[in-house]
Short mmCIF file of C-alpha atoms and ligand atoms in Angstrom, two decimals:
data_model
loop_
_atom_site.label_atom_id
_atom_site.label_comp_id
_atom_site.label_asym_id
_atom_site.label_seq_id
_atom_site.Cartn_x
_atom_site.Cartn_y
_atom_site.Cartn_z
CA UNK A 97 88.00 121.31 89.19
CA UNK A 98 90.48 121.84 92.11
CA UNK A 99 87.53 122.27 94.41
CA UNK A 100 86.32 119.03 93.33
CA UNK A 101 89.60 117.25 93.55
CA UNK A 102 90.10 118.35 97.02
CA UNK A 103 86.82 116.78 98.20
CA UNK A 104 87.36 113.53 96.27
CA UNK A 105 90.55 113.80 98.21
CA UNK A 106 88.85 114.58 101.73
CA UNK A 107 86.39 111.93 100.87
CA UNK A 108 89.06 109.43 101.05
CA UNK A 109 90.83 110.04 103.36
CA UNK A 110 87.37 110.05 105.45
CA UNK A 111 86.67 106.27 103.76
CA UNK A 112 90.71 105.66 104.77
CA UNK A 113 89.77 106.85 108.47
CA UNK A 114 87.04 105.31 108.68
CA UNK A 115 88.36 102.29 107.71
CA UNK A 116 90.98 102.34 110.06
CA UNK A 117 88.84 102.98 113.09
CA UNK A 118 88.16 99.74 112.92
CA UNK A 119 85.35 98.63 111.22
CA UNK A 120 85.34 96.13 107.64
CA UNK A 121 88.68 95.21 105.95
CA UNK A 122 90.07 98.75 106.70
CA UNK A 123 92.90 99.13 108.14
CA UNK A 124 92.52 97.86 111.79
CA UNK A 125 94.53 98.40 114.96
CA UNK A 126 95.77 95.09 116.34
CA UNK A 127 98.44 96.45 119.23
CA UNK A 128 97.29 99.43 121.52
CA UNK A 129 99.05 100.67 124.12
CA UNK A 130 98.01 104.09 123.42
CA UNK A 131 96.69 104.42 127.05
CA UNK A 132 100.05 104.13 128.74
CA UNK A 133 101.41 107.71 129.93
CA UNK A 134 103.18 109.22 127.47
CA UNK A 135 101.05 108.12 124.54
CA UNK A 136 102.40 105.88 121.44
CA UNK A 137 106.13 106.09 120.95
CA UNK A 138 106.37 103.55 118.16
CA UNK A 139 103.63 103.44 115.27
CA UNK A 140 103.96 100.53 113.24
CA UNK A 141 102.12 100.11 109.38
CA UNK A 142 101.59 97.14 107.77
CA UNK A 143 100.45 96.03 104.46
CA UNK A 144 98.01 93.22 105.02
CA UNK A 145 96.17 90.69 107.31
CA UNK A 146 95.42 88.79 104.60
CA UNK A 147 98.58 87.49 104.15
CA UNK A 148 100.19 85.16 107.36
CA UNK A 149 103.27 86.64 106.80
CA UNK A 150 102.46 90.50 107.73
CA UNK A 151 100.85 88.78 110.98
CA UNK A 152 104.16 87.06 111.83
CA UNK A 153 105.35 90.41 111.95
CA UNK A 154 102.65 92.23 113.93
CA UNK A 155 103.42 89.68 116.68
CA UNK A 156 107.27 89.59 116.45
CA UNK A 157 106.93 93.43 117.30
CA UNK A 158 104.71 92.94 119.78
CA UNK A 159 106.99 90.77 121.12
CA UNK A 160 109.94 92.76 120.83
CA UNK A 161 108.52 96.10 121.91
CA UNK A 162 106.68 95.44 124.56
CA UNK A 163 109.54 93.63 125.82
CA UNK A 164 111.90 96.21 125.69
CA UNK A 165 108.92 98.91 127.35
CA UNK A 166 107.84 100.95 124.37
CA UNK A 167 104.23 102.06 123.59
CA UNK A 168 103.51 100.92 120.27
CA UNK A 169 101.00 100.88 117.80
CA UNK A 170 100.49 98.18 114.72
CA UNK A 171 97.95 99.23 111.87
CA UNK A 172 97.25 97.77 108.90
CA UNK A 173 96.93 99.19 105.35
CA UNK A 174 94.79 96.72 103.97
CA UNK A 175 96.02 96.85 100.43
CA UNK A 176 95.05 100.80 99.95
CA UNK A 177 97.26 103.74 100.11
CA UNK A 178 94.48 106.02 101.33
CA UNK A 179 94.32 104.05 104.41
CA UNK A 180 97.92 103.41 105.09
CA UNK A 181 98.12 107.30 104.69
CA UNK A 182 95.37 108.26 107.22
CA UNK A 183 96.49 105.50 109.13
CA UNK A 184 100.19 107.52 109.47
CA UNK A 185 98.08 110.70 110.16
CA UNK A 186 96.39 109.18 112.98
CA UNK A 187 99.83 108.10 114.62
CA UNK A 188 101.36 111.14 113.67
CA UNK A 189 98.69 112.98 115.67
CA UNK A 190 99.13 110.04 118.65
CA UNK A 191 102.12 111.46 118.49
CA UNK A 192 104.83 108.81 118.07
CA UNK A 193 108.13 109.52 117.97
CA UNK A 194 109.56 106.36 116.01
CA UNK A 195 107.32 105.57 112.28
CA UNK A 196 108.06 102.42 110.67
CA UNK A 197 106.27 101.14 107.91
CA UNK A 198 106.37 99.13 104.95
CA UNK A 199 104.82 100.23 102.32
CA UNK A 200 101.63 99.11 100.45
CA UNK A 201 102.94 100.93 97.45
CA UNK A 202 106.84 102.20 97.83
CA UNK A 203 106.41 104.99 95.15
CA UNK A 204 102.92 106.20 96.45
CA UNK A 205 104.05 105.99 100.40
CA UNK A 206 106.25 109.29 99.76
CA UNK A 207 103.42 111.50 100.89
CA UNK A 208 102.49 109.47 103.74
CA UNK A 209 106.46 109.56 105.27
CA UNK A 210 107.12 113.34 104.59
CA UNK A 211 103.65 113.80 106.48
CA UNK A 212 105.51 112.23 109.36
CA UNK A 213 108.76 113.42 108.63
CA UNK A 214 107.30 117.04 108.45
CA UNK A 215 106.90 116.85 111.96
CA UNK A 216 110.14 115.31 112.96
CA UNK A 217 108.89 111.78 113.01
CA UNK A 218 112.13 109.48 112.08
CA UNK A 219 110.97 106.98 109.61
CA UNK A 220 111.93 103.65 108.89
CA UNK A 221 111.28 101.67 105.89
CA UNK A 222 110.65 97.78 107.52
CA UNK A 223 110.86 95.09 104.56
CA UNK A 224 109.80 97.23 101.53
CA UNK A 225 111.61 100.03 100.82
CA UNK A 226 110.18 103.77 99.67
CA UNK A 227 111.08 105.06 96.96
CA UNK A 228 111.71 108.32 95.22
CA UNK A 229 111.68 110.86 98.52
CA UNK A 230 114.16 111.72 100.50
CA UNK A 231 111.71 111.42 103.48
CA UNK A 232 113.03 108.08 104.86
CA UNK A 233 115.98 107.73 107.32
CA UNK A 234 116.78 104.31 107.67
CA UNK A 235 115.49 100.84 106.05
CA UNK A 236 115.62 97.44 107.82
CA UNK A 237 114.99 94.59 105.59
CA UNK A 238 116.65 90.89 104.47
CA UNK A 239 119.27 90.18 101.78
CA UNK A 240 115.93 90.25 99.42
CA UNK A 241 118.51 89.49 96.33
CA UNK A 242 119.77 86.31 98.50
CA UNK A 243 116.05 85.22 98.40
CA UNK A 244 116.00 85.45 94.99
CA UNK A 245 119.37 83.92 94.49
CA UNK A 246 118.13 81.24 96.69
CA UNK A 247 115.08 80.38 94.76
CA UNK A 248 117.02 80.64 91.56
CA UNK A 249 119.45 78.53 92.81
CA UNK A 250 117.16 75.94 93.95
CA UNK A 251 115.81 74.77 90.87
CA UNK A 252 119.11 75.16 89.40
CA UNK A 253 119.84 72.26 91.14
CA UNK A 254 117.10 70.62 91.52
CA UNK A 255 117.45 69.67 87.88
CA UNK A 256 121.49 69.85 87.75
CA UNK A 257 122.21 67.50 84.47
CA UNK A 258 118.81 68.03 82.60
CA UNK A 259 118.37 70.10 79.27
CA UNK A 260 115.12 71.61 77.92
CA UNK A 261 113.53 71.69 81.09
CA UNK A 262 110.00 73.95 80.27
CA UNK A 263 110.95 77.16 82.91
CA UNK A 264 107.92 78.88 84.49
CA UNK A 265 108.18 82.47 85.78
CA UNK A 266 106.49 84.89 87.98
CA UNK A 267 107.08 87.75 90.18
CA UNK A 268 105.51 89.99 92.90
CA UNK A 269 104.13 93.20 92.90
CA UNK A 270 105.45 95.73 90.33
CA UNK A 271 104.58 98.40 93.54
CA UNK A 272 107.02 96.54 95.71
CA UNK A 273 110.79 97.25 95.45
CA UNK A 274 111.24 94.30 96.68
CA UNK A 275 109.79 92.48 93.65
CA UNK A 276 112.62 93.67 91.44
CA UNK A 277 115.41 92.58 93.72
CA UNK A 278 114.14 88.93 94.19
CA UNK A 279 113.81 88.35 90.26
CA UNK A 280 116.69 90.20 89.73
CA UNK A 281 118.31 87.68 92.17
CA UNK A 282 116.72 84.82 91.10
CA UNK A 283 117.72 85.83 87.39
CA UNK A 284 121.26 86.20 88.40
CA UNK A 285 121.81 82.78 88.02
CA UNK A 286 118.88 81.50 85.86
CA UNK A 287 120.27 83.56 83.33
CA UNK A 288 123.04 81.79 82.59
CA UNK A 289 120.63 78.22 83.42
CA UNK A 290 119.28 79.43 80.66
CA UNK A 291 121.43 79.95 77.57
CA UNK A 292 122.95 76.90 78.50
CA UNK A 293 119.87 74.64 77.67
CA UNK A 294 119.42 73.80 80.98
CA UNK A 295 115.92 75.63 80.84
CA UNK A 296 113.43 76.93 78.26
CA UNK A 297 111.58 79.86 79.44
CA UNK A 298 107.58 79.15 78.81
CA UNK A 299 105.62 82.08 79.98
CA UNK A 300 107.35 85.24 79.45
CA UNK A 301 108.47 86.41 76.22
CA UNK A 302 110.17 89.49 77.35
CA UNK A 303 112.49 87.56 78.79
CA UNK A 304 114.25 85.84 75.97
CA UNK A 305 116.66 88.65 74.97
CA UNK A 306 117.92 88.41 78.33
CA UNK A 307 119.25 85.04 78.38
CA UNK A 308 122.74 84.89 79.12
CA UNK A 309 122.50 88.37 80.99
CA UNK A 310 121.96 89.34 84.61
CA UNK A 311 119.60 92.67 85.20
CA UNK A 312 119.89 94.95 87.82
CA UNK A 313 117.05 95.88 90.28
CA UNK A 314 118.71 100.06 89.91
CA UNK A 315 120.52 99.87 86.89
CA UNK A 316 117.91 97.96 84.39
CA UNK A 317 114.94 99.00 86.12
CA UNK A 318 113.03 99.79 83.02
CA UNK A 319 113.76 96.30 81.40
CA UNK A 320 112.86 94.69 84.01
CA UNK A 321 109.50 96.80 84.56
CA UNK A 322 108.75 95.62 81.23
CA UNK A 323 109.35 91.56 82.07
CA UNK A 324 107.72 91.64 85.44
CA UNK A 325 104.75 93.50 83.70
CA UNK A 326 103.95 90.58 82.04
CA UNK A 327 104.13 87.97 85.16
CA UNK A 328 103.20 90.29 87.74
CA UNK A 329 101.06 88.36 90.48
CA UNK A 330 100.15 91.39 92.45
CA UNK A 331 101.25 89.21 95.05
CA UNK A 332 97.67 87.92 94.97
CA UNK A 333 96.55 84.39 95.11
CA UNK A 334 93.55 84.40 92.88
CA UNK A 335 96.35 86.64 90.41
CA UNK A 336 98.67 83.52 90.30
CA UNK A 337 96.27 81.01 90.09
CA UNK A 338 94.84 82.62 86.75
CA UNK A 339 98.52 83.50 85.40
CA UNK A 340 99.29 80.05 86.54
CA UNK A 341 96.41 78.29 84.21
CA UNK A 342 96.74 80.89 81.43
CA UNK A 343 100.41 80.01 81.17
CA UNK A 344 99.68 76.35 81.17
CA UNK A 345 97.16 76.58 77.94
CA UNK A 346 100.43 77.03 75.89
CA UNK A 347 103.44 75.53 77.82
CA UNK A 348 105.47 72.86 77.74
CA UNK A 349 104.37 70.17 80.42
CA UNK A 350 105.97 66.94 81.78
CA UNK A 351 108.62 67.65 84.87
CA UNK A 352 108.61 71.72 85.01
CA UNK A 353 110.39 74.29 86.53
CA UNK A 354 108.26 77.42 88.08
CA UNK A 355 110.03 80.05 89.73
CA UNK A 356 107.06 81.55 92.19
CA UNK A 357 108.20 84.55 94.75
CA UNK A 358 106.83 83.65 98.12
CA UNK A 359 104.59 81.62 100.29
CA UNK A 360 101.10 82.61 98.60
CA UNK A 361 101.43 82.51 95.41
CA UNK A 362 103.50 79.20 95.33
CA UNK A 363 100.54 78.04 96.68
CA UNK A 364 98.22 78.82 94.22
CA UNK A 365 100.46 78.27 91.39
CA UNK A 366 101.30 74.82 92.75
CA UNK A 367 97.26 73.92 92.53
CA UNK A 368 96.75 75.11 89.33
CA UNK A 369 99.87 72.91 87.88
CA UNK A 370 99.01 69.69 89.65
CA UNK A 371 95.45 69.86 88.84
CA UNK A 372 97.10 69.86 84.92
CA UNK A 373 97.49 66.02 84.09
CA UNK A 374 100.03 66.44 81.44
CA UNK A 375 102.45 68.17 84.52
CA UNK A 376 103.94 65.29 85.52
CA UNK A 377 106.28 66.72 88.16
CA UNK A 378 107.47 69.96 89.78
CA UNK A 379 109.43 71.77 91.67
CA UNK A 380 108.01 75.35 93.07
CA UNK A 381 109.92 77.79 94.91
CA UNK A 382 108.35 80.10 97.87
CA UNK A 383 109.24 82.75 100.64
CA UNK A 384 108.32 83.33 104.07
CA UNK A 385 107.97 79.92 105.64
CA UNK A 386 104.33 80.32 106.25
CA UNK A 387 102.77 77.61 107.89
CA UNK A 388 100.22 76.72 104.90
CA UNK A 389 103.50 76.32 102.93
CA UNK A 390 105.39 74.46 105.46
CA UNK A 391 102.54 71.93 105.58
CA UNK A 392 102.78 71.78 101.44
CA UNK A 393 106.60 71.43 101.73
CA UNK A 394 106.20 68.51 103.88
CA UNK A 395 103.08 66.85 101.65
CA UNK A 396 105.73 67.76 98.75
CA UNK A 397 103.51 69.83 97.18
CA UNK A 398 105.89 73.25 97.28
CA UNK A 399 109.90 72.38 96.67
CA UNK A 400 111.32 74.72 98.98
CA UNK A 401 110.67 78.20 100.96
CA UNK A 402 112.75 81.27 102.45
CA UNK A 403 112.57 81.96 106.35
CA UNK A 404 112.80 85.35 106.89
CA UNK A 405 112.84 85.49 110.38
CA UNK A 406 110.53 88.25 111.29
CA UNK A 407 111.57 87.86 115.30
CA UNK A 408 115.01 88.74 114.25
CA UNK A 409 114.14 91.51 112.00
CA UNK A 410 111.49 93.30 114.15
CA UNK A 411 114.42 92.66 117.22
CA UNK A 412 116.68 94.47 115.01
CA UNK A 413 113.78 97.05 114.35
CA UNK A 414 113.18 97.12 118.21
CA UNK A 415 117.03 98.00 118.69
CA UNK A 416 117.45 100.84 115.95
CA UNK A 417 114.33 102.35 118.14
CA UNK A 418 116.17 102.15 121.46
CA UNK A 419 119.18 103.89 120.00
CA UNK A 420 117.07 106.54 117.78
CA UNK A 421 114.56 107.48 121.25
CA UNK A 422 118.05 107.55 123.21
CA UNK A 423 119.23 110.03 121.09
CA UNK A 424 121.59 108.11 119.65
CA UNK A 425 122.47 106.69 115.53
CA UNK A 426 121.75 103.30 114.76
CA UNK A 427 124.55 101.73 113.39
CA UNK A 428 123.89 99.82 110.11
CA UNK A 429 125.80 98.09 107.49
CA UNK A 430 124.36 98.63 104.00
CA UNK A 431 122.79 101.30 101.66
CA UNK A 432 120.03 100.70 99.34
CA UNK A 433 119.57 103.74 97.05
CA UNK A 434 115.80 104.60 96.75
CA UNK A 435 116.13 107.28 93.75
CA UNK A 436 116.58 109.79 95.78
CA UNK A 437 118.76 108.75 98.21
CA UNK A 438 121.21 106.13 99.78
CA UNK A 439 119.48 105.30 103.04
CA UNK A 440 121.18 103.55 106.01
CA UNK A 441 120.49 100.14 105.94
CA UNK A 442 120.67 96.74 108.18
CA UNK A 443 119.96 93.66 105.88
CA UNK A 444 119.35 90.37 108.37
CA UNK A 445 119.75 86.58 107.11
CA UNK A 446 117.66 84.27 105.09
CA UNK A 447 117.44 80.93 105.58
CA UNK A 448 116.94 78.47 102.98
CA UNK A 449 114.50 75.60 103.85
CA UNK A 450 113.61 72.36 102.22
CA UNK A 451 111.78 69.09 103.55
CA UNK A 452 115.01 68.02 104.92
CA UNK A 453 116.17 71.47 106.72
CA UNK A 454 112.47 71.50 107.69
CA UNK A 455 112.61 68.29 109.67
CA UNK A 456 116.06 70.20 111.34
CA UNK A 457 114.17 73.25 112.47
CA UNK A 458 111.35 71.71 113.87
CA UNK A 459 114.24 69.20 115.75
CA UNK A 460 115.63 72.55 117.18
CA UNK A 461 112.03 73.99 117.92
CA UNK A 462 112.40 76.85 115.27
CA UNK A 463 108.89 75.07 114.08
CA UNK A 464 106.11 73.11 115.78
CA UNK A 465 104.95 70.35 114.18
CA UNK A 466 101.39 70.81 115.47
CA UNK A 467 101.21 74.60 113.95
CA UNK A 468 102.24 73.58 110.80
CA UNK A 469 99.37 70.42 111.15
CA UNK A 470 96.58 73.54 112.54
CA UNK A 471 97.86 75.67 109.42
CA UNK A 472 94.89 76.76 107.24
C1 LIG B 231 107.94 90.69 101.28
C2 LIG B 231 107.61 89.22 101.18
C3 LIG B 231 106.10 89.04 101.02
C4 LIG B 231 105.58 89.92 99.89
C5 LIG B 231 104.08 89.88 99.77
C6 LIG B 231 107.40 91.41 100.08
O1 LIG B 231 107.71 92.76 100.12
O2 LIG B 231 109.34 90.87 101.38
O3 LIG B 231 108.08 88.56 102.33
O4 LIG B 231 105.79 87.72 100.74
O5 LIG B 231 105.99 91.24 100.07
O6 LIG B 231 103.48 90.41 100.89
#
């Protein structure tokens, strides 16, 4: 039996190597400048290409690296674990000196960061944080309970004065840390939205004894594990769409309320509610301030979305790796606790944006109007 698990093992991590050298949806290389003396000094690991805001990243660090003369490395994980693991053994063995990587899966990257950390690799945590190891020295990521706040917040006043209004809910990925914060942000206020009358929850039972009470991403972990199982997206379109029109079969309509967690699956959720005639209104929240969802914001077809700035957070990642190859500590201002330990964080801005603060950042050139036109 052990002999057998060990080559179903080998086998994929072959598949996850394979994968990453390049060929299919495995998990490619996009940034090489593994050619330059002194091999890779930065490897960088990356959840998706499939989703515009991962390559917003990839070329903020290009950006920011290259511009401050490291050798660096971007791969992508492609949505599997075996390849963002073999993808960490290959940079490991390029020998970088700086790993940082957010996770596909935060539990199930453990063994992938004390592979690098086993050789003195210093590992940061960009975005998603991993969870339950001790292998992970610092984490660099946005106020992800702002977002939710924001979102929360958002509709909150969006229908300031109204009672009853039917309350849609969904969330990200149960394997993202992140997931937990925003609804635990976003429920921070809704909460109280909620056993007021301003809202009536439509979608998600396991909600209801919670009205009237915040829940912690740490403390309530469990209860919330239980809610989000029941509107997890996966952070997948297709996901959302069908929670989305499932929901729908059963819920209130009229002028609703949906709380959706980013860019991609407000979206999807957006399509499936105005394609419903008896939705007679709506306002959708989002993160990321994709382009796609830029565009909807201005057609009015998503309410409102969260820049995260990925130039200033892979510049702050590009600074921590000047100070860590120089020998020296980053400084940082937070801790986030990851189960096993409180590790060193720096937590960067959001910004909130709506049609109006839209029109504003394109003004200042934080947006081009033509990219948002070209957006697919
Ligand atoms: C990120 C979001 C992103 C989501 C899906 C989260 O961990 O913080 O910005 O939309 O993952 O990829």
């Amino acid at each position: 039996m052990k002999k057998f698990l060990a080559l179903m093992l080998t086998l994929a991590l072959m598949l996850g190597t394979l994968a990453a050298c390049g060929g299919g949806n495995g998990g490619e290389e996009s940034t090489d400048d593994s050619s330059s003396e002194g091999g890779v000094q930065v490897g960088i690991v990356l959840p998706t290409k499939d989703e515009p805001r991962w390559l917003q990243d990839e070329a903020s660090f290009t950006t920011a690296l290259e511009g401050a003369g490291f050798t660096s490395e971007v791969m992508f994980s492609q949505g599997s674990t075996a390849t963002e693991l073999s993808n960490v053994e290959s940079l490991v063995e390029k020998g970088v000196k700086v790993l940082v990587i957010c996770a596909q899966d935060g539990a199930a990257a453990g063994a992938a960061v004390q592979a690098a950390k086993d050789v003195g690799v210093t590992v940061v945590c960009y975005d998603r944080l991993i969870t339950g190891t001790d292998a992970v020295d610092y984490y660099v990521t946005f106020d992800s309970f702002a977002v939710g706040v924001a979102q929360g917040q958002y509709l909150i006043d969006k229908y300031a004065g109204k009672t009853d209004v039917p309350l849609y809910l969904f969330s990200g990925a149960k394997t993202d840390n992140n997931a937990f914060i925003f609804f635990s942000g976003a429920w921070s206020v809704l909460n109280k939205a909620v056993a007021d009358g301003q809202f009536k929850v439509q979608n998600c039972d396991a909600i209801a004894e919670y009205a009237g009470k915040a829940l912690d991403a740490d403390a309530d972990h469990d209860a919330l594990s239980k809610v989000l199982g029941t509107i997890d997206t996966n952070w997948d379109f297709n996901t959302a769409k069908t929670l989305a029109e499932a929901a729908l079969q059963s819920g209130e309509k009229g002028d609703v309320a949906i709380l959706a967690p980013n860019d991609g699956t407000a979206r999807a959720i957006a399509d499936a509610f105005s394609a419903d005639g008896a939705v007679t209104g709506y306002a959708v929240t989002g993160q990321d301030a994709e382009m796609a969802s830029l565009k909807y914001i201005q057609d009015e077809k998503q309410s409102m979305t969260v820049w995260k700035n990925t130039a200033t957070l892979a510049q702050t990642t590009c600074d921590m790796v000047s100070e860590i190859l120089g020998g020296g500590s980053p400084k940082t201002d937070a801790t986030y606790n990851n189960q096993k330990k409180d590790v060193p964080s720096i937590q960067a801005e959001i910004v909130v944006v709506d049609k109006d603060k839209l029109a504003e950042l394109i003004a200042n050139g934080d947006f081009s109007q033509s990219d948002i036109d070209n957006a697919k």
